[in-house]
């Protein structure tokens, strides 16, 4: 709930400010083309990484393993793809960081720690 303010108010305000600055600096048309280009490249990368993650999960399932790592990769890829489709430079940078495997590890680390804390607090119960 405490991050809701940042997500709803601060990030769009920063995006608008950055888009206005970019439009004033490099021009309106180059800014629009850059936004469209990042969306197209992002959709391609999300598709490629998503298919690769699905194949990885299927291979793990065929070997009798639980695809926990692949599920976290899939969540990051989905979130990154959504962020890349949103107009703005801050969301595009965040989306690209979630799509590339080396930087995706950082997001997965925070996701695992967050889940671990919720389990320890009793907010999430694991049924065996």
Tab-separated table of N, CA, C and O in Angstrom:
chain	number	residue	atom	x	y	z
A	1	UNK	N	0.815	-1.194	0.000
A	1	UNK	CA	0.000	0.000	0.000
A	1	UNK	C	0.861	1.261	0.000
A	1	UNK	O	0.470	2.257	-0.569
A	2	UNK	N	2.025	1.176	0.636
A	2	UNK	CA	2.875	2.361	0.712
A	2	UNK	C	3.508	2.699	-0.627
A	2	UNK	O	3.911	3.826	-0.856
A	3	UNK	N	3.599	1.712	-1.523
A	3	UNK	CA	4.167	1.962	-2.840
A	3	UNK	C	3.120	2.423	-3.839
A	3	UNK	O	3.459	2.793	-4.959
A	4	UNK	N	1.864	2.389	-3.447
A	4	UNK	CA	0.781	2.776	-4.335
A	4	UNK	C	0.902	4.228	-4.778
A	4	UNK	O	0.682	4.554	-5.947
A	5	UNK	N	1.297	5.116	-3.865
A	5	UNK	CA	1.472	6.527	-4.200
A	5	UNK	C	2.531	6.687	-5.287
A	5	UNK	O	2.337	7.423	-6.253
A	6	UNK	N	3.629	5.961	-5.135
A	6	UNK	CA	4.713	6.057	-6.112
A	6	UNK	C	4.248	5.549	-7.470
A	6	UNK	O	4.514	6.167	-8.495
A	7	UNK	N	3.536	4.436	-7.469
A	7	UNK	CA	3.094	3.847	-8.730
A	7	UNK	C	2.057	4.699	-9.454
A	7	UNK	O	2.078	4.805	-10.673
A	8	UNK	N	1.174	5.320	-8.709
A	8	UNK	CA	0.065	6.034	-9.335
A	8	UNK	C	0.384	7.502	-9.618
A	8	UNK	O	-0.046	8.039	-10.633
A	9	UNK	N	1.146	8.152	-8.749
A	9	UNK	CA	1.374	9.585	-8.888
A	9	UNK	C	2.782	9.920	-9.361
A	9	UNK	O	2.969	10.613	-10.371
A	10	UNK	N	3.783	9.444	-8.663
A	10	UNK	CA	5.154	9.900	-8.907
A	10	UNK	C	5.715	9.398	-10.233
A	10	UNK	O	6.344	10.175	-10.972
A	11	UNK	N	5.529	8.132	-10.559
A	11	UNK	CA	6.116	7.591	-11.788
A	11	UNK	C	5.488	8.225	-13.037
A	11	UNK	O	6.224	8.669	-13.922
A	12	UNK	N	4.162	8.315	-13.157
A	12	UNK	CA	3.611	9.001	-14.335
A	12	UNK	C	4.033	10.471	-14.423
A	12	UNK	O	4.282	10.976	-15.520
A	13	UNK	N	4.132	11.151	-13.291
A	13	UNK	CA	4.573	12.544	-13.312
A	13	UNK	C	6.011	12.643	-13.810
A	13	UNK	O	6.341	13.526	-14.625
A	14	UNK	N	6.860	11.746	-13.357
A	14	UNK	CA	8.252	11.732	-13.826
A	14	UNK	C	8.317	11.380	-15.310
A	14	UNK	O	9.123	11.955	-16.058
A	15	UNK	N	7.481	10.446	-15.745
A	15	UNK	CA	7.441	10.068	-17.161
A	15	UNK	C	7.033	11.258	-18.029
A	15	UNK	O	7.645	11.511	-19.067
A	16	UNK	N	6.006	11.972	-17.609
A	16	UNK	CA	5.548	13.130	-18.379
A	16	UNK	C	6.640	14.193	-18.439
A	16	UNK	O	6.915	14.764	-19.498
A	17	UNK	N	7.280	14.447	-17.312
A	17	UNK	CA	8.361	15.420	-17.287
A	17	UNK	C	9.503	15.022	-18.200
A	17	UNK	O	10.043	15.857	-18.945
A	18	UNK	N	9.880	13.758	-18.172
A	18	UNK	CA	10.968	13.278	-19.025
A	18	UNK	C	10.584	13.306	-20.504
A	18	UNK	O	11.409	13.650	-21.360
A	19	UNK	N	9.335	12.979	-20.818
A	19	UNK	CA	8.877	13.047	-22.200
A	19	UNK	C	8.861	14.493	-22.704
A	19	UNK	O	9.240	14.764	-23.853
A	20	UNK	N	8.418	15.413	-21.868
A	20	UNK	CA	8.436	16.825	-22.262
A	20	UNK	C	9.863	17.325	-22.473
A	20	UNK	O	10.144	18.042	-23.438
A	21	UNK	N	10.751	16.935	-21.585
A	21	UNK	CA	12.162	17.332	-21.722
A	21	UNK	C	12.767	16.744	-22.996
A	21	UNK	O	13.466	17.428	-23.733
A	22	UNK	N	12.461	15.486	-23.270
A	22	UNK	CA	12.968	14.835	-24.471
A	22	UNK	C	12.406	15.494	-25.724
A	22	UNK	O	13.125	15.717	-26.702
A	23	UNK	N	11.121	15.806	-25.710
A	23	UNK	CA	10.505	16.471	-26.858
A	23	UNK	C	11.107	17.834	-27.115
A	23	UNK	O	11.280	18.250	-28.263
A	24	UNK	N	11.449	18.525	-26.043
A	24	UNK	CA	12.059	19.849	-26.188
A	24	UNK	C	13.516	19.736	-26.637
A	24	UNK	O	13.999	20.566	-27.399
A	25	UNK	N	14.214	18.687	-26.199
A	25	UNK	CA	15.634	18.530	-26.499
A	25	UNK	C	15.877	17.963	-27.895
A	25	UNK	O	16.623	18.535	-28.677
A	26	UNK	N	15.249	16.820	-28.193
A	26	UNK	CA	15.518	16.182	-29.490
A	26	UNK	C	14.387	16.369	-30.488
A	26	UNK	O	14.514	15.994	-31.645
A	27	UNK	N	13.257	16.881	-30.043
A	27	UNK	CA	12.125	17.119	-30.935
A	27	UNK	C	10.989	16.141	-30.675
A	27	UNK	O	11.176	15.073	-30.093
A	28	UNK	N	9.818	16.532	-31.153
A	28	UNK	CA	8.616	15.729	-30.907
A	28	UNK	C	8.652	14.425	-31.703
A	28	UNK	O	8.410	13.348	-31.149
A	29	UNK	N	8.961	14.502	-32.990
A	29	UNK	CA	8.943	13.307	-33.828
A	29	UNK	C	10.001	12.286	-33.430
A	29	UNK	O	9.683	11.086	-33.363
A	30	UNK	N	11.240	12.695	-33.171
A	30	UNK	CA	12.208	11.699	-32.693
A	30	UNK	C	11.794	11.056	-31.367
A	30	UNK	O	12.019	9.863	-31.160
A	31	UNK	N	11.168	11.850	-30.494
A	31	UNK	CA	10.699	11.288	-29.224
A	31	UNK	C	9.608	10.253	-29.468
A	31	UNK	O	9.630	9.166	-28.875
A	32	UNK	N	8.656	10.566	-30.325
A	32	UNK	CA	7.585	9.610	-30.646
A	32	UNK	C	8.150	8.347	-31.296
A	32	UNK	O	7.734	7.227	-30.966
A	33	UNK	N	9.087	8.524	-32.223
A	33	UNK	CA	9.701	7.355	-32.870
A	33	UNK	C	10.471	6.504	-31.866
A	33	UNK	O	10.442	5.270	-31.944
A	34	UNK	N	11.133	7.147	-30.925
A	34	UNK	CA	11.870	6.416	-29.893
A	34	UNK	C	10.925	5.616	-29.010
A	34	UNK	O	11.202	4.461	-28.670
A	35	UNK	N	9.792	6.190	-28.669
A	35	UNK	CA	8.801	5.487	-27.849
A	35	UNK	C	8.241	4.279	-28.604
A	35	UNK	O	8.119	3.180	-28.057
A	36	UNK	N	7.929	4.466	-29.879
A	36	UNK	CA	7.403	3.359	-30.683
A	36	UNK	C	8.464	2.280	-30.876
A	36	UNK	O	8.178	1.083	-30.767
A	37	UNK	N	9.701	2.703	-31.127
A	37	UNK	CA	10.793	1.752	-31.329
A	37	UNK	C	11.033	0.892	-30.085
A	37	UNK	O	11.203	-0.322	-30.193
A	38	UNK	N	11.027	1.510	-28.913
A	38	UNK	CA	11.239	0.723	-27.690
A	38	UNK	C	10.085	-0.246	-27.457
A	38	UNK	O	10.298	-1.349	-26.958
A	39	UNK	N	8.872	0.143	-27.838
A	39	UNK	CA	7.737	-0.772	-27.717
A	39	UNK	C	7.873	-1.978	-28.624
A	39	UNK	O	7.623	-3.118	-28.207
A	40	UNK	N	8.297	-1.751	-29.861
A	40	UNK	CA	8.451	-2.847	-30.830
A	40	UNK	C	9.595	-3.770	-30.408
A	40	UNK	O	9.452	-5.003	-30.406
A	41	UNK	N	10.735	-3.181	-30.053
A	41	UNK	CA	11.883	-3.990	-29.613
A	41	UNK	C	11.520	-4.749	-28.341
A	41	UNK	O	11.866	-5.919	-28.185
A	42	UNK	N	10.802	-4.096	-27.445
A	42	UNK	CA	10.394	-4.749	-26.205
A	42	UNK	C	9.472	-5.924	-26.436
A	42	UNK	O	9.599	-6.973	-25.799
A	43	UNK	N	8.523	-5.771	-27.365
A	43	UNK	CA	7.612	-6.874	-27.672
A	43	UNK	C	8.387	-8.056	-28.252
A	43	UNK	O	8.139	-9.213	-27.888
A	44	UNK	N	9.346	-7.771	-29.120
A	44	UNK	CA	10.164	-8.840	-29.702
A	44	UNK	C	10.981	-9.551	-28.626
A	44	UNK	O	11.017	-10.784	-28.568
A	45	UNK	N	11.643	-8.766	-27.761
A	45	UNK	CA	12.461	-9.374	-26.700
A	45	UNK	C	11.615	-10.167	-25.712
A	45	UNK	O	12.019	-11.243	-25.265
A	46	UNK	N	10.441	-9.637	-25.371
A	46	UNK	CA	9.565	-10.347	-24.437
A	46	UNK	C	9.110	-11.672	-25.037
A	46	UNK	O	9.070	-12.695	-24.347
A	47	UNK	N	8.788	-11.674	-26.323
A	47	UNK	CA	8.380	-12.910	-26.986
A	47	UNK	C	9.519	-13.916	-26.996
A	47	UNK	O	9.331	-15.089	-26.659
A	48	UNK	N	10.709	-13.459	-27.377
A	48	UNK	CA	11.869	-14.355	-27.455
A	48	UNK	C	12.222	-14.937	-26.083
A	48	UNK	O	12.371	-16.152	-25.927
A	49	UNK	N	12.314	-14.080	-25.084
A	49	UNK	CA	12.661	-14.550	-23.736
A	49	UNK	C	11.548	-15.412	-23.155
A	49	UNK	O	11.808	-16.387	-22.452
A	50	UNK	N	10.288	-15.064	-23.446
A	50	UNK	CA	9.164	-15.855	-22.946
A	50	UNK	C	9.153	-17.263	-23.513
A	50	UNK	O	8.940	-18.240	-22.789
A	51	UNK	N	9.377	-17.376	-24.820
A	51	UNK	CA	9.423	-18.708	-25.441
A	51	UNK	C	10.589	-19.529	-24.903
A	51	UNK	O	10.459	-20.737	-24.670
A	52	UNK	N	11.712	-18.879	-24.700
A	52	UNK	CA	12.881	-19.571	-24.136
A	52	UNK	C	12.586	-20.059	-22.716
A	52	UNK	O	12.952	-21.176	-22.345
A	53	UNK	N	11.884	-19.262	-21.945
A	53	UNK	CA	11.534	-19.650	-20.574
A	53	UNK	C	10.524	-20.789	-20.567
A	53	UNK	O	10.609	-21.700	-19.733
A	54	UNK	N	9.572	-20.763	-21.497
A	54	UNK	CA	8.598	-21.855	-21.594
A	54	UNK	C	9.301	-23.167	-21.924
A	54	UNK	O	9.013	-24.214	-21.335
A	55	UNK	N	10.256	-23.112	-22.864
A	55	UNK	CA	11.013	-24.323	-23.205
A	55	UNK	C	11.799	-24.837	-22.005
A	55	UNK	O	11.881	-26.044	-21.766
A	56	UNK	N	12.380	-23.922	-21.254
A	56	UNK	CA	13.146	-24.290	-20.055
A	56	UNK	C	12.234	-24.947	-19.018
A	56	UNK	O	12.594	-25.963	-18.426
A	57	UNK	N	11.049	-24.384	-18.819
A	57	UNK	CA	10.100	-24.957	-17.862
A	57	UNK	C	9.625	-26.334	-18.310
A	57	UNK	O	9.506	-27.259	-17.499
A	58	UNK	N	9.371	-26.497	-19.605
A	58	UNK	CA	8.944	-27.796	-20.118
A	58	UNK	C	10.035	-28.849	-19.943
A	58	UNK	O	9.746	-29.990	-19.576
A	59	UNK	N	11.275	-28.458	-20.178
A	59	UNK	CA	12.388	-29.396	-19.989
A	59	UNK	C	12.514	-29.793	-18.525
A	59	UNK	O	12.752	-30.965	-18.212
A	60	UNK	N	12.333	-28.841	-17.620
A	60	UNK	CA	12.413	-29.165	-16.202
A	60	UNK	C	11.273	-30.089	-15.790
A	60	UNK	O	11.471	-31.015	-15.004
A	61	UNK	N	10.077	-29.840	-16.306
A	61	UNK	CA	8.940	-30.709	-15.988
A	61	UNK	C	9.137	-32.117	-16.540
A	61	UNK	O	8.771	-33.104	-15.897
A	62	UNK	N	9.717	-32.231	-17.722
A	62	UNK	CA	9.963	-33.550	-18.304
A	62	UNK	C	10.995	-34.337	-17.501
A	62	UNK	O	10.967	-35.558	-17.473
A	63	UNK	N	11.893	-33.614	-16.843
A	63	UNK	CA	12.899	-34.266	-16.001
A	63	UNK	C	12.403	-34.490	-14.569
A	63	UNK	O	13.165	-34.914	-13.711
A	64	UNK	N	11.144	-34.160	-14.304
A	64	UNK	CA	10.576	-34.373	-12.985
A	64	UNK	C	10.958	-33.299	-11.979
A	64	UNK	O	10.830	-33.514	-10.778
A	65	UNK	N	11.401	-32.154	-12.439
A	65	UNK	CA	11.783	-31.061	-11.551
A	65	UNK	C	10.663	-30.024	-11.498
A	65	UNK	O	9.877	-29.888	-12.439
A	66	UNK	N	10.628	-29.293	-10.405
A	66	UNK	CA	9.673	-28.191	-10.279
A	66	UNK	C	10.305	-26.959	-10.917
A	66	UNK	O	11.418	-26.576	-10.548
A	67	UNK	N	9.617	-26.302	-11.861
A	67	UNK	CA	10.222	-25.176	-12.581
A	67	UNK	C	10.100	-23.850	-11.830
A	67	UNK	O	9.574	-22.870	-12.343
A	68	UNK	N	10.587	-23.807	-10.603
A	68	UNK	CA	10.486	-22.593	-9.791
A	68	UNK	C	11.225	-21.413	-10.391
A	68	UNK	O	10.705	-20.298	-10.462
A	69	UNK	N	12.450	-21.653	-10.835
A	69	UNK	CA	13.260	-20.594	-11.450
A	69	UNK	C	12.610	-20.088	-12.733
A	69	UNK	O	12.570	-18.888	-12.997
A	70	UNK	N	12.067	-20.989	-13.512
A	70	UNK	CA	11.414	-20.611	-14.768
A	70	UNK	C	10.143	-19.805	-14.504
A	70	UNK	O	9.816	-18.889	-15.266
A	71	UNK	N	9.432	-20.115	-13.435
A	71	UNK	CA	8.223	-19.360	-13.099
A	71	UNK	C	8.597	-17.922	-12.735
A	71	UNK	O	7.947	-16.967	-13.181
A	72	UNK	N	9.651	-17.755	-11.936
A	72	UNK	CA	10.107	-16.409	-11.593
A	72	UNK	C	10.579	-15.655	-12.828
A	72	UNK	O	10.316	-14.455	-12.966
A	73	UNK	N	11.278	-16.354	-13.729
A	73	UNK	CA	11.679	-15.726	-14.990
A	73	UNK	C	10.452	-15.272	-15.777
A	73	UNK	O	10.422	-14.175	-16.332
A	74	UNK	N	9.449	-16.118	-15.821
A	74	UNK	CA	8.224	-15.785	-16.544
A	74	UNK	C	7.520	-14.570	-15.967
A	74	UNK	O	7.020	-13.717	-16.716
A	75	UNK	N	7.487	-14.460	-14.644
A	75	UNK	CA	6.867	-13.295	-14.008
A	75	UNK	C	7.641	-12.031	-14.376
A	75	UNK	O	7.047	-10.996	-14.708
A	76	UNK	N	8.961	-12.106	-14.320
A	76	UNK	CA	9.786	-10.946	-14.673
A	76	UNK	C	9.612	-10.565	-16.140
A	76	UNK	O	9.526	-9.381	-16.476
A	77	UNK	N	9.549	-11.558	-17.013
A	77	UNK	CA	9.388	-11.289	-18.445
A	77	UNK	C	8.022	-10.671	-18.723
A	77	UNK	O	7.909	-9.716	-19.501
A	78	UNK	N	6.991	-11.174	-18.077
A	78	UNK	CA	5.652	-10.608	-18.251
A	78	UNK	C	5.621	-9.159	-17.783
A	78	UNK	O	5.132	-8.274	-18.487
A	79	UNK	N	6.155	-8.899	-16.594
A	79	UNK	CA	6.175	-7.529	-16.074
A	79	UNK	C	7.028	-6.622	-16.956
A	79	UNK	O	6.640	-5.482	-17.241
A	80	UNK	N	8.171	-7.127	-17.413
A	80	UNK	CA	9.022	-6.333	-18.292
A	80	UNK	C	8.346	-6.014	-19.613
A	80	UNK	O	8.450	-4.897	-20.121
A	81	UNK	N	7.648	-6.971	-20.178
A	81	UNK	CA	6.928	-6.743	-21.430
A	81	UNK	C	5.828	-5.712	-21.276
A	81	UNK	O	5.636	-4.849	-22.138
A	82	UNK	N	5.111	-5.782	-20.170
A	82	UNK	CA	4.055	-4.798	-19.909
A	82	UNK	C	4.659	-3.407	-19.750
A	82	UNK	O	4.150	-2.427	-20.292
A	83	UNK	N	5.753	-3.314	-19.002
A	83	UNK	CA	6.403	-2.013	-18.816
A	83	UNK	C	6.909	-1.443	-20.133
A	83	UNK	O	6.868	-0.226	-20.345
A	84	UNK	N	7.387	-2.294	-21.028
A	84	UNK	CA	7.885	-1.810	-22.312
A	84	UNK	C	6.763	-1.334	-23.229
A	84	UNK	O	6.992	-0.496	-24.102
A	85	UNK	N	5.572	-1.853	-23.058
A	85	UNK	CA	4.456	-1.403	-23.881
A	85	UNK	C	3.869	-0.081	-23.388
A	85	UNK	O	3.186	0.604	-24.142
A	86	UNK	N	4.140	0.278	-22.145
A	86	UNK	CA	3.688	1.568	-21.623
A	86	UNK	C	4.577	2.676	-22.176
A	86	UNK	O	5.789	2.521	-22.260
A	87	UNK	N	3.995	3.806	-22.539
A	87	UNK	CA	4.829	4.887	-23.069
A	87	UNK	C	5.622	5.563	-21.955
A	87	UNK	O	5.098	5.829	-20.877
A	88	UNK	N	6.881	5.796	-22.217
A	88	UNK	CA	7.731	6.480	-21.260
A	88	UNK	C	9.096	5.844	-21.183
A	88	UNK	O	9.275	4.665	-21.493
A	89	UNK	N	10.057	6.645	-20.783
A	89	UNK	CA	11.440	6.171	-20.747
A	89	UNK	C	11.766	5.427	-19.455
A	89	UNK	O	12.547	4.480	-19.468
A	90	UNK	N	11.198	5.826	-18.345
A	90	UNK	CA	11.476	5.160	-17.068
A	90	UNK	C	10.929	3.733	-17.096
A	90	UNK	O	11.614	2.782	-16.699
A	91	UNK	N	9.704	3.581	-17.592
A	91	UNK	CA	9.125	2.236	-17.672
A	91	UNK	C	9.870	1.384	-18.693
A	91	UNK	O	10.018	0.182	-18.507
A	92	UNK	N	10.357	2.009	-19.772
A	92	UNK	CA	11.120	1.261	-20.779
A	92	UNK	C	12.433	0.742	-20.201
A	92	UNK	O	12.803	-0.416	-20.423
A	93	UNK	N	13.128	1.571	-19.466
A	93	UNK	CA	14.389	1.132	-18.846
A	93	UNK	C	14.121	0.002	-17.860
A	93	UNK	O	14.824	-1.009	-17.854
A	94	UNK	N	13.086	0.149	-17.047
A	94	UNK	CA	12.738	-0.906	-16.089
A	94	UNK	C	12.363	-2.190	-16.807
A	94	UNK	O	12.745	-3.286	-16.391
A	95	UNK	N	11.600	-2.068	-17.890
A	95	UNK	CA	11.194	-3.240	-18.660
A	95	UNK	C	12.378	-3.958	-19.286
A	95	UNK	O	12.461	-5.185	-19.237
A	96	UNK	N	13.308	-3.193	-19.876
A	96	UNK	CA	14.497	-3.819	-20.468
A	96	UNK	C	15.332	-4.521	-19.400
A	96	UNK	O	15.869	-5.603	-19.634
A	97	UNK	N	15.429	-3.916	-18.218
A	97	UNK	CA	16.195	-4.544	-17.138
A	97	UNK	C	15.567	-5.864	-16.705
A	97	UNK	O	16.269	-6.802	-16.326
A	98	UNK	N	14.237	-5.952	-16.774
A	98	UNK	CA	13.565	-7.192	-16.391
A	98	UNK	C	13.658	-8.258	-17.479
A	98	UNK	O	13.493	-9.443	-17.195
A	99	UNK	N	13.921	-7.858	-18.704
A	99	UNK	CA	13.995	-8.828	-19.794
A	99	UNK	C	15.367	-9.457	-19.951
A	99	UNK	O	15.470	-10.607	-20.358
A	100	UNK	N	16.421	-8.727	-19.661
A	100	UNK	CA	17.768	-9.264	-19.846
A	100	UNK	C	18.142	-10.178	-18.683
A	100	UNK	O	18.042	-9.794	-17.520
A	101	UNK	N	18.574	-11.412	-18.978
A	101	UNK	CA	18.856	-12.395	-17.917
A	101	UNK	C	19.830	-11.929	-16.833
A	101	UNK	O	19.580	-12.197	-15.649
A	102	UNK	N	20.927	-11.231	-17.143
A	102	UNK	CA	21.824	-10.827	-16.050
A	102	UNK	C	21.175	-9.861	-15.051
A	102	UNK	O	21.361	-10.003	-13.847
A	103	UNK	N	20.398	-8.914	-15.542
A	103	UNK	CA	19.753	-7.967	-14.631
A	103	UNK	C	18.466	-8.536	-14.042
A	103	UNK	O	18.015	-8.087	-12.992
A	104	UNK	N	17.890	-9.531	-14.708
A	104	UNK	CA	16.686	-10.172	-14.189
A	104	UNK	C	16.968	-10.881	-12.868
A	104	UNK	O	16.103	-10.989	-12.006
A	105	UNK	N	18.201	-11.340	-12.692
A	105	UNK	CA	18.577	-12.026	-11.444
A	105	UNK	C	18.350	-11.135	-10.229
A	105	UNK	O	17.963	-11.615	-9.163
A	106	UNK	N	18.604	-9.840	-10.380
A	106	UNK	CA	18.411	-8.900	-9.270
A	106	UNK	C	16.939	-8.844	-8.883
A	106	UNK	O	16.597	-8.904	-7.695
A	107	UNK	N	16.059	-8.761	-9.870
A	107	UNK	CA	14.624	-8.716	-9.591
A	107	UNK	C	14.149	-10.030	-8.966
A	107	UNK	O	13.324	-10.017	-8.048
A	108	UNK	N	14.673	-11.152	-9.459
A	108	UNK	CA	14.291	-12.442	-8.877
A	108	UNK	C	14.762	-12.552	-7.433
A	108	UNK	O	14.053	-13.104	-6.590
A	109	UNK	N	15.943	-12.023	-7.138
A	109	UNK	CA	16.464	-12.034	-5.772
A	109	UNK	C	15.511	-11.292	-4.842
A	109	UNK	O	15.167	-11.785	-3.764
A	110	UNK	N	15.045	-10.114	-5.272
A	110	UNK	CA	14.107	-9.342	-4.443
A	110	UNK	C	12.757	-10.041	-4.324
A	110	UNK	O	12.119	-9.996	-3.270
A	111	UNK	N	12.311	-10.709	-5.387
A	111	UNK	CA	11.043	-11.443	-5.327
A	111	UNK	C	11.135	-12.600	-4.337
A	111	UNK	O	10.215	-12.817	-3.531
A	112	UNK	N	12.239	-13.325	-4.380
A	112	UNK	CA	12.419	-14.459	-3.471
A	112	UNK	C	12.491	-13.982	-2.031
A	112	UNK	O	11.864	-14.566	-1.139
A	113	UNK	N	13.240	-12.904	-1.787
A	113	UNK	CA	13.332	-12.376	-0.424
A	113	UNK	C	11.984	-11.880	0.072
A	113	UNK	O	11.636	-12.079	1.242
A	114	UNK	N	11.217	-11.243	-0.791
A	114	UNK	CA	9.888	-10.769	-0.401
A	114	UNK	C	8.972	-11.940	-0.051
A	114	UNK	O	8.260	-11.897	0.960
A	115	UNK	N	8.996	-12.987	-0.870
A	115	UNK	CA	8.183	-14.173	-0.565
A	115	UNK	C	8.628	-14.839	0.725
A	115	UNK	O	7.804	-15.271	1.538
A	116	UNK	N	9.937	-14.920	0.919
A	116	UNK	CA	10.468	-15.529	2.135
A	116	UNK	C	10.009	-14.768	3.380
A	116	UNK	O	9.607	-15.371	4.384
A	117	UNK	N	10.046	-13.438	3.322
A	117	UNK	CA	9.603	-12.621	4.464
A	117	UNK	C	8.116	-12.808	4.732
A	117	UNK	O	7.689	-12.900	5.881
A	118	UNK	N	7.316	-12.875	3.670
A	118	UNK	CA	5.878	-13.071	3.851
A	118	UNK	C	5.574	-14.441	4.454
A	118	UNK	O	4.658	-14.587	5.256
A	119	UNK	N	6.329	-15.440	4.054
A	119	UNK	CA	6.137	-16.781	4.618
A	119	UNK	C	6.508	-16.783	6.088
A	119	UNK	O	5.796	-17.351	6.929
A	120	UNK	N	7.608	-16.131	6.433
A	120	UNK	CA	8.048	-16.089	7.829
A	120	UNK	C	7.062	-15.318	8.707
A	120	UNK	O	6.861	-15.659	9.860
A	121	UNK	N	6.452	-14.264	8.170
A	121	UNK	CA	5.458	-13.497	8.934
A	121	UNK	C	4.126	-14.218	9.038
A	121	UNK	O	3.272	-13.841	9.829
A	122	UNK	N	3.936	-15.235	8.224
A	122	UNK	CA	2.681	-15.988	8.251
A	122	UNK	C	1.644	-15.462	7.294
A	122	UNK	O	0.504	-15.904	7.333
A	123	UNK	N	2.002	-14.527	6.435
A	123	UNK	CA	1.053	-13.991	5.460
A	123	UNK	C	0.770	-14.985	4.340
A	123	UNK	O	-0.287	-14.949	3.734
A	124	UNK	N	1.751	-15.845	4.058
A	124	UNK	CA	1.592	-16.879	3.043
A	124	UNK	C	1.821	-18.226	3.724
A	124	UNK	O	2.812	-18.408	4.424
A	125	UNK	N	0.901	-19.135	3.535
A	125	UNK	CA	1.044	-20.469	4.123
A	125	UNK	C	1.274	-21.473	3.009
A	125	UNK	O	0.619	-21.444	1.973
A	126	UNK	N	2.231	-22.349	3.244
A	126	UNK	CA	2.537	-23.401	2.287
A	126	UNK	C	1.918	-24.694	2.804
A	126	UNK	O	2.204	-25.127	3.917
A	127	UNK	N	1.084	-25.286	1.978
A	127	UNK	CA	0.410	-26.534	2.351
A	127	UNK	C	1.131	-27.673	1.662
A	127	UNK	O	1.319	-27.670	0.449
A	128	UNK	N	1.526	-28.665	2.460
A	128	UNK	CA	2.258	-29.816	1.895
A	128	UNK	C	1.337	-31.001	1.741
A	128	UNK	O	0.423	-31.224	2.406
